[in-house]
Amino acid sequence: MASSNTTPPLANGVSAAFGHSLRQEFPFDADYRNFNQGSFGAWPTAIHTRLREYQDRANARPDPFIRYELPKLLDASRAAAAALLRAPAETVVLVPNATVAINTILRNLTWNPDGRDVMLYFSTVYGGCGKTIDYIVDAHQASNTPVSSREIPLQYPFEDADALTAFEAAVARCVAEGKRPRLCVIDTVSSLPGIRFPFESVTQACRRHGILSLVDGAQGIGQIGLDLAALDPDFFLSNCHKWLFVPRGCAVLYVPRRHQGLIRSSVPTSHGYVTTQANTNGTSRINPLPKSENSHFVNNFQFTGTIDCSPYLCVTDALQWRKEVLGGEERILEYTQTLAREGGKRAAEMLGTEVLENSTGTLGRCSMTNVALPMRFTTDGGDGALSATEVPVVMGWILGRLMEDYNTFIPLFHGNGKIWARLSAQVYLEVEDFEWAGRALLEICQRVAAGEYRGAAN
């Protein structure tokens, strides 16, 4: 792979220069350094212009645009996203975000009345997804179809084989207890820490055991290569506004044809829903929207109430921009993944710490890196260390200083007795930015060691 200090060349020898020269394509404040593509994303000014154009068209002729033009544009965006994911267009719909997508799946599934069904998830699960699982369990406790959940614990830095072994052990324990593992939530790239998860092998294991695989690719599309034809998950979702340069909020929800009958309704339910029973008044519901030739599954998601669908329409534009300006997906991923590795290494060197990685280097095969901060926590805070009870205060204080004193934001998390910083690599960054981040974090940690954070605890 090419060094992150150079831009991978295009096939025709012409290259758009990655790094600081691309900052002008994004509407960042002049002094702001964005190390957090992984939370809310960022998109180029050119795509923002397209967003406004779609909004202006909707405002200029609301009914003609929303009723007649919008469905065709949505179909085009679905087809573009599906092509990138290597999936049939009729298996992909667009929703506001990954949280809506996972809620759509879990709220539609029905559970066996014997109460043996179990939802499995790894300790890497995103908090919002974990809360959704909790809700499903809580909501069914008083019903005649109770369902339970089970966490599969993982200790960082784990090897890919460790995740698969932990999964198999959890399945075996469920079966031994008379339970039925029904579904497993699997990350592609987990959030905190930002590491690549061995989702391919776990998805295959789910298939062997007859367990539904729900692949949470919220951090996936635009950050790693994805091939749903090869992966063949039972459900897949991914935010387009994180890494694909699509405006907030837009996500893809993939449901293969074999399972589309399980997803009875969008969330929320709207005009696309098709009931299985006659209306109690003996009349049919009126659908005020033009007739569509799409499937019931797709129609469910074409209109879910009045929302601004302009971000959805930008999927096509974002992919075109990435191809024409940046040279396409493979070239982008080569740069960002290399930069994450090299930048993370430099930041760790400046901090005198380490990057979160396993012995085979598979956790870092993505566009994020996790660097340990130079501070220790113990139960009692002895031997020059900080007290473990101070972790939330210290983390909150550091985040505040990053925003107020350094005009940036770097997500932090606590694990293995350390505080880690998650840094996102992107086409507008260079190794020098990671060196800057390392210096900033080191200065702040020195201020922590001097006790400056203690005023925040009062």
XYZ file of C-alpha atoms in Angstrom:
458
model
C 0.000 0.000 0.000
C 1.075 3.554 -0.665
C 2.432 5.702 2.137
C -0.104 8.078 3.638
C 2.293 10.912 2.789
C 1.591 10.346 -0.900
C -1.617 10.083 -2.830
C -2.272 6.736 -4.549
C -2.189 7.409 -8.308
C -5.165 6.987 -10.582
C -4.967 4.493 -13.417
C -4.497 7.274 -15.963
C -1.703 8.876 -13.961
C -3.821 11.820 -12.797
C -4.418 12.120 -9.068
C -6.432 14.342 -6.785
C -4.089 15.234 -3.948
C -5.312 13.727 -0.696
C -4.487 15.501 2.528
C -4.594 19.183 3.411
C -5.284 20.310 -0.150
C -8.705 18.644 0.144
C -9.716 20.615 3.239
C -10.940 23.384 0.962
C -13.563 20.966 -0.381
C -15.144 20.680 3.085
C -16.923 23.478 4.992
C -14.871 23.166 8.196
C -13.988 26.221 10.257
C -10.522 27.372 9.227
C -8.908 26.333 12.540
C -10.965 23.206 13.258
C -9.348 19.767 12.926
C -11.896 16.989 12.424
C -10.699 13.690 13.888
C -14.207 12.312 14.382
C -15.636 11.276 11.030
C -16.908 8.188 12.842
C -19.624 9.913 14.904
C -21.598 12.354 12.763
C -19.674 12.394 9.512
C -18.802 15.348 7.297
C -19.503 15.990 3.641
C -18.007 18.191 0.919
C -19.413 21.587 -0.003
C -20.279 20.207 -3.437
C -22.612 17.641 -1.865
C -24.060 20.292 0.450
C -24.930 22.316 -2.643
C -26.772 19.313 -4.090
C -28.622 18.862 -0.796
C -29.867 22.449 -0.967
C -30.888 21.991 -4.593
C -33.105 19.033 -3.696
C -34.609 21.012 -0.820
C -35.234 23.992 -3.109
C -36.965 21.758 -5.651
C -39.211 20.354 -2.926
C -40.070 23.867 -1.739
C -40.662 25.213 -5.243
C -43.243 22.545 -6.203
C -44.041 20.539 -3.061
C -46.685 18.137 -4.346
C -45.243 17.370 -7.782
C -41.799 16.837 -6.307
C -42.703 14.815 -3.196
C -45.426 12.713 -4.807
C -43.994 12.096 -8.272
C -40.299 13.029 -8.592
C -39.078 11.890 -5.192
C -39.921 8.172 -5.603
C -37.872 7.988 -8.823
C -34.929 9.758 -7.224
C -35.147 7.441 -4.220
C -35.056 4.437 -6.533
C -31.891 5.813 -8.143
C -30.226 6.311 -4.748
C -31.213 2.838 -3.588
C -29.755 1.377 -6.782
C -26.493 3.306 -6.301
C -26.125 2.159 -2.694
C -27.015 -1.419 -3.633
C -24.401 -1.475 -6.397
C -21.716 -0.355 -3.942
C -22.774 -3.088 -1.523
C -23.065 -5.630 -4.350
C -26.676 -6.367 -3.547
C -29.875 -6.344 -5.639
C -31.592 -2.941 -5.609
C -34.862 -4.489 -4.430
C -33.165 -5.637 -1.205
C -32.029 -2.149 -0.158
C -34.106 0.699 1.296
C -33.139 4.023 2.872
C -33.888 5.097 6.446
C -32.711 8.066 8.580
C -29.984 6.256 10.545
C -28.704 2.921 11.807
C -30.752 3.208 14.998
C -33.965 3.346 12.973
C -32.735 0.385 10.942
C -32.043 -1.898 13.906
C -35.312 -0.872 15.541
C -37.121 -1.728 12.316
C -35.651 -5.212 12.310
C -36.030 -6.092 15.980
C -39.524 -4.619 16.346
C -40.755 -6.611 13.331
C -39.434 -10.015 14.346
C -41.797 -12.391 16.097
C -40.608 -14.677 18.842
C -41.577 -18.238 19.702
C -44.200 -18.566 22.470
C -42.131 -21.095 24.426
C -39.872 -18.315 25.737
C -36.661 -20.038 24.654
C -35.539 -17.478 22.050
C -32.310 -15.607 22.820
C -30.744 -12.573 21.142
C -26.953 -12.743 21.221
C -24.663 -9.714 21.021
C -21.003 -9.011 21.695
C -19.703 -6.655 24.358
C -18.574 -4.459 21.440
C -22.220 -3.606 20.692
C -23.040 0.052 20.133
C -24.888 1.503 23.129
C -27.999 2.462 21.178
C -28.250 -1.053 19.747
C -27.790 -2.522 23.203
C -30.612 -0.333 24.506
C -32.849 -1.493 21.666
C -32.170 -5.109 22.619
C -33.003 -4.226 26.229
C -36.291 -2.671 25.111
C -37.298 -5.725 23.086
C -36.650 -7.946 26.113
C -38.557 -5.599 28.443
C -41.486 -5.147 26.065
C -42.017 -8.904 25.746
C -41.715 -9.853 29.403
C -45.426 -9.499 30.073
C -46.479 -11.047 26.756
C -46.947 -14.650 25.761
C -43.759 -14.495 23.652
C -40.950 -13.576 26.076
C -37.437 -13.300 24.643
C -34.103 -12.937 26.420
C -30.654 -11.631 25.510
C -27.083 -12.683 26.248
C -23.863 -10.705 25.966
C -20.769 -12.404 24.549
C -17.823 -10.848 26.434
C -14.588 -9.988 24.642
C -11.363 -8.631 26.123
C -9.299 -6.248 23.996
C -7.119 -6.722 22.090
C -8.629 -10.025 20.955
C -7.721 -12.137 17.952
C -10.300 -12.882 15.260
C -10.347 -16.514 16.347
C -11.167 -15.438 19.912
C -14.392 -13.771 18.770
C -15.474 -16.874 16.912
C -14.590 -19.100 19.868
C -16.576 -16.862 22.221
C -19.555 -17.003 19.870
C -19.469 -20.800 19.669
C -19.195 -21.036 23.461
C -22.219 -18.758 23.934
C -24.271 -20.819 21.497
C -23.290 -24.036 23.267
C -24.229 -22.596 26.684
C -27.618 -21.461 25.401
C -28.371 -24.906 23.973
C -27.201 -26.605 27.170
C -29.601 -24.402 29.134
C -32.500 -25.347 26.875
C -32.483 -21.969 25.142
C -32.696 -21.250 21.405
C -30.135 -18.785 19.974
C -32.339 -16.984 17.475
C -30.389 -13.915 16.383
C -26.931 -12.400 16.787
C -25.949 -8.732 16.377
C -22.492 -8.416 14.803
C -20.422 -5.278 14.213
C -18.451 -4.644 11.031
C -16.416 -1.875 12.669
C -17.264 -1.285 16.303
C -17.700 2.220 17.679
C -15.645 2.402 20.882
C -13.045 1.180 20.333
C -13.020 1.802 16.598
C -11.759 -1.575 15.396
C -12.656 -3.952 12.610
C -14.637 -6.941 13.854
C -14.356 -10.410 12.223
C -17.947 -10.146 11.027
C -17.426 -12.441 8.039
C -16.527 -15.535 10.065
C -19.191 -14.911 12.716
C -21.845 -14.421 10.024
C -20.832 -17.749 8.504
C -21.047 -19.374 11.936
C -24.559 -17.994 12.384
C -25.556 -19.615 9.104
C -24.177 -22.978 10.232
C -26.200 -22.816 13.438
C -29.402 -21.525 11.834
C -29.115 -18.229 13.730
C -30.228 -14.968 12.117
C -27.253 -12.661 11.515
C -27.944 -8.957 12.045
C -24.802 -7.201 10.823
C -24.489 -3.716 12.275
C -22.446 -1.939 9.636
C -23.181 1.541 10.990
C -19.451 2.330 10.605
C -19.024 0.175 7.517
C -19.988 1.699 4.203
C -17.296 4.102 3.010
C -14.770 2.873 5.613
C -14.205 -0.753 4.593
C -14.982 -2.803 1.515
C -18.323 -4.617 1.680
C -19.721 -7.402 -0.491
C -23.170 -8.488 0.648
C -23.419 -11.062 -2.139
C -20.458 -12.889 -0.611
C -21.332 -12.155 3.027
C -25.018 -13.089 2.630
C -26.209 -11.792 6.024
C -29.812 -12.137 7.106
C -29.982 -8.391 7.820
C -27.509 -5.559 7.274
C -27.536 -1.838 7.988
C -25.073 0.999 7.537
C -25.000 4.775 7.913
C -24.171 6.651 4.723
C -23.622 9.925 6.596
C -20.598 8.717 8.571
C -18.002 7.748 5.960
C -19.666 8.002 2.536
C -19.932 11.847 2.490
C -23.749 11.772 2.443
C -25.475 14.489 4.529
C -27.101 13.519 7.842
C -29.118 11.448 8.207
C -29.157 8.573 5.764
C -28.666 4.857 6.214
C -29.170 1.743 4.141
C -31.187 -1.218 5.363
C -30.622 -4.493 3.521
C -33.071 -7.357 3.769
C -32.661 -10.272 1.338
C -35.760 -11.467 -0.459
C -35.972 -14.565 1.740
C -36.644 -12.403 4.816
C -38.624 -9.488 3.437
C -41.833 -11.125 4.629
C -40.526 -10.793 8.205
C -40.306 -7.001 7.937
C -44.005 -6.245 7.924
C -43.732 -2.506 8.488
C -41.397 0.430 8.343
C -40.797 2.379 11.556
C -42.987 4.362 11.735
C -45.801 2.628 9.874
C -47.254 4.660 7.022
C -49.057 4.366 3.683
C -46.880 1.537 2.360
C -48.099 -0.939 4.957
C -50.270 -3.780 3.670
C -52.582 -5.283 6.262
C -53.280 -8.999 6.526
C -56.849 -8.491 7.666
C -59.880 -6.550 6.537
C -60.587 -3.175 8.072
C -63.032 -3.507 10.948
C -65.349 -1.019 9.237
C -65.377 -3.048 6.049
C -63.568 -0.336 4.059
C -60.069 -0.184 2.639
C -57.484 2.397 3.663
C -56.883 5.169 1.169
C -53.296 5.622 -0.030
C -52.972 9.201 -1.327
C -49.657 8.512 -3.055
C -49.259 7.531 -6.716
C -49.297 3.811 -7.453
C -45.849 2.216 -7.429
C -44.575 -0.874 -9.185
C -42.080 -1.568 -6.404
C -42.472 -4.497 -4.036
C -44.440 -4.272 -0.788
C -41.107 -4.250 1.065
C -39.741 -1.263 -0.856
C -43.052 0.593 -0.783
C -43.087 0.338 2.996
C -40.069 2.656 3.099
C -40.774 5.012 0.197
C -42.855 7.323 2.375
C -42.842 7.129 6.179
C -44.415 10.488 6.896
C -43.244 13.972 6.035
C -39.488 14.165 6.544
C -36.700 15.775 4.567
C -35.506 12.979 2.261
C -32.903 15.202 0.584
C -29.978 13.408 2.280
C -31.205 10.126 0.753
C -31.036 11.644 -2.705
C -27.392 12.636 -2.189
C -26.182 9.018 -2.166
C -25.840 9.073 -5.949
C -24.084 12.448 -5.883
C -21.686 11.423 -3.107
C -20.637 8.257 -4.925
C -20.134 10.213 -8.136
C -18.015 12.815 -6.290
C -15.922 10.120 -4.657
C -15.299 8.559 -8.061
C -14.676 11.680 -10.140
C -12.778 13.788 -7.589
C -11.110 11.158 -5.389
C -10.691 8.299 -7.834
C -13.173 5.821 -6.374
C -13.692 3.611 -3.356
C -10.563 1.458 -3.582
C -8.287 4.483 -3.786
C -10.044 6.221 -0.888
C -9.824 3.168 1.373
C -6.160 2.641 0.528
C -5.376 6.156 1.707
C -7.561 6.318 4.825
C -6.686 2.862 6.140
C -2.968 3.447 5.612
C -3.229 6.865 7.253
C -5.047 5.367 10.253
C -2.214 2.894 10.822
C 0.637 5.334 10.270
C -1.070 8.232 12.039
C -2.010 6.117 15.026
C 1.574 4.888 15.321
C 2.933 8.445 15.292
C 0.408 9.683 17.868
C 1.262 6.753 20.160
C 4.991 7.465 19.791
C 4.465 11.069 20.830
C 2.395 9.963 23.826
C 4.809 7.180 24.723
C 1.975 4.649 24.670
C 0.488 2.132 22.261
C -2.110 1.566 19.571
C -4.881 -0.923 20.323
C -4.072 -3.857 18.042
C -3.831 -7.639 18.119
C -0.869 -9.813 17.098
C -2.150 -10.321 13.547
C -3.005 -6.685 12.880
C -6.634 -7.344 11.944
C -8.301 -4.938 14.390
C -6.769 -1.970 12.579
C -7.905 -2.909 9.072
C -10.212 0.080 8.966
C -10.007 3.880 8.905
C -9.972 4.426 12.673
C -7.231 3.942 15.239
C -7.224 3.869 19.042
C -4.313 5.296 21.031
C -3.788 4.924 24.786
C -3.308 8.050 26.897
C -0.290 8.148 29.265
C -2.112 7.837 32.569
C -2.806 5.015 34.982
C -5.853 4.300 37.107
C -5.983 2.052 40.148
C -8.726 1.230 42.619
C -7.342 3.512 45.323
C -5.294 5.912 43.217
C -2.056 4.930 44.905
C 1.498 4.706 43.562
C 1.186 7.883 41.504
C -1.934 6.683 39.690
C -5.375 8.265 39.540
C -8.336 6.729 41.292
C -10.617 4.647 39.080
C -13.571 6.615 40.453
C -12.132 9.708 38.777
C -12.292 8.269 35.244
C -15.609 9.939 34.242
C -14.497 13.318 35.589
C -11.108 13.113 33.885
C -12.608 12.043 30.554
C -15.192 14.815 30.639
C -12.528 17.380 31.515
C -10.274 16.231 28.652
C -13.110 16.460 26.135
C -13.888 19.969 27.306
C -10.266 21.051 26.949
C -10.011 19.532 23.467
C -12.999 21.565 22.313
C -12.264 24.825 24.121
C -8.460 24.960 24.039
C -7.606 23.016 20.876
C -10.697 23.431 18.666
C -11.160 19.733 18.010
C -13.012 16.699 19.363
C -11.568 13.222 19.883
C -13.824 10.492 21.322
C -12.509 8.793 24.457
C -13.326 5.465 26.080
C -12.148 3.529 29.124
C -10.994 -0.054 28.830
C -8.339 -2.396 30.210
C -7.558 0.142 32.921
C -6.667 2.848 30.389
C -8.256 5.796 28.646
C -8.059 5.528 24.868
C -8.488 8.164 22.156
C -10.238 7.177 18.926
C -8.934 8.998 15.847
C -10.613 8.863 12.437
C -8.480 9.022 9.296
C -9.957 10.834 6.308
C -8.912 12.117 2.895
C -8.446 15.691 4.171
C -5.979 14.634 6.910
C -2.276 13.773 6.896
C 0.156 12.166 9.342
C 1.025 15.667 10.544
C -2.517 15.990 11.908
C -2.051 12.861 14.008
C 1.241 14.242 15.312
C -0.620 17.427 16.253
C -3.264 15.331 18.025
C -0.542 13.448 19.891
C 1.006 16.709 21.108
C -2.363 18.136 22.145
C -3.311 14.999 24.072
C 0.102 14.877 25.747
C -0.220 18.478 26.927
C -3.693 17.815 28.301
C -2.524 14.647 30.082
C 0.264 16.657 31.694
C -2.372 19.076 32.935
C -4.336 16.126 34.341
C -1.208 14.913 36.150
C -0.861 18.395 37.661
C -4.394 18.056 39.066
C -5.955 20.793 36.926
C -9.042 18.648 36.306
C -10.018 18.568 39.991
C -12.014 21.772 39.758
C -14.428 19.980 37.425
C -15.348 17.528 40.182
C -16.789 20.261 42.424
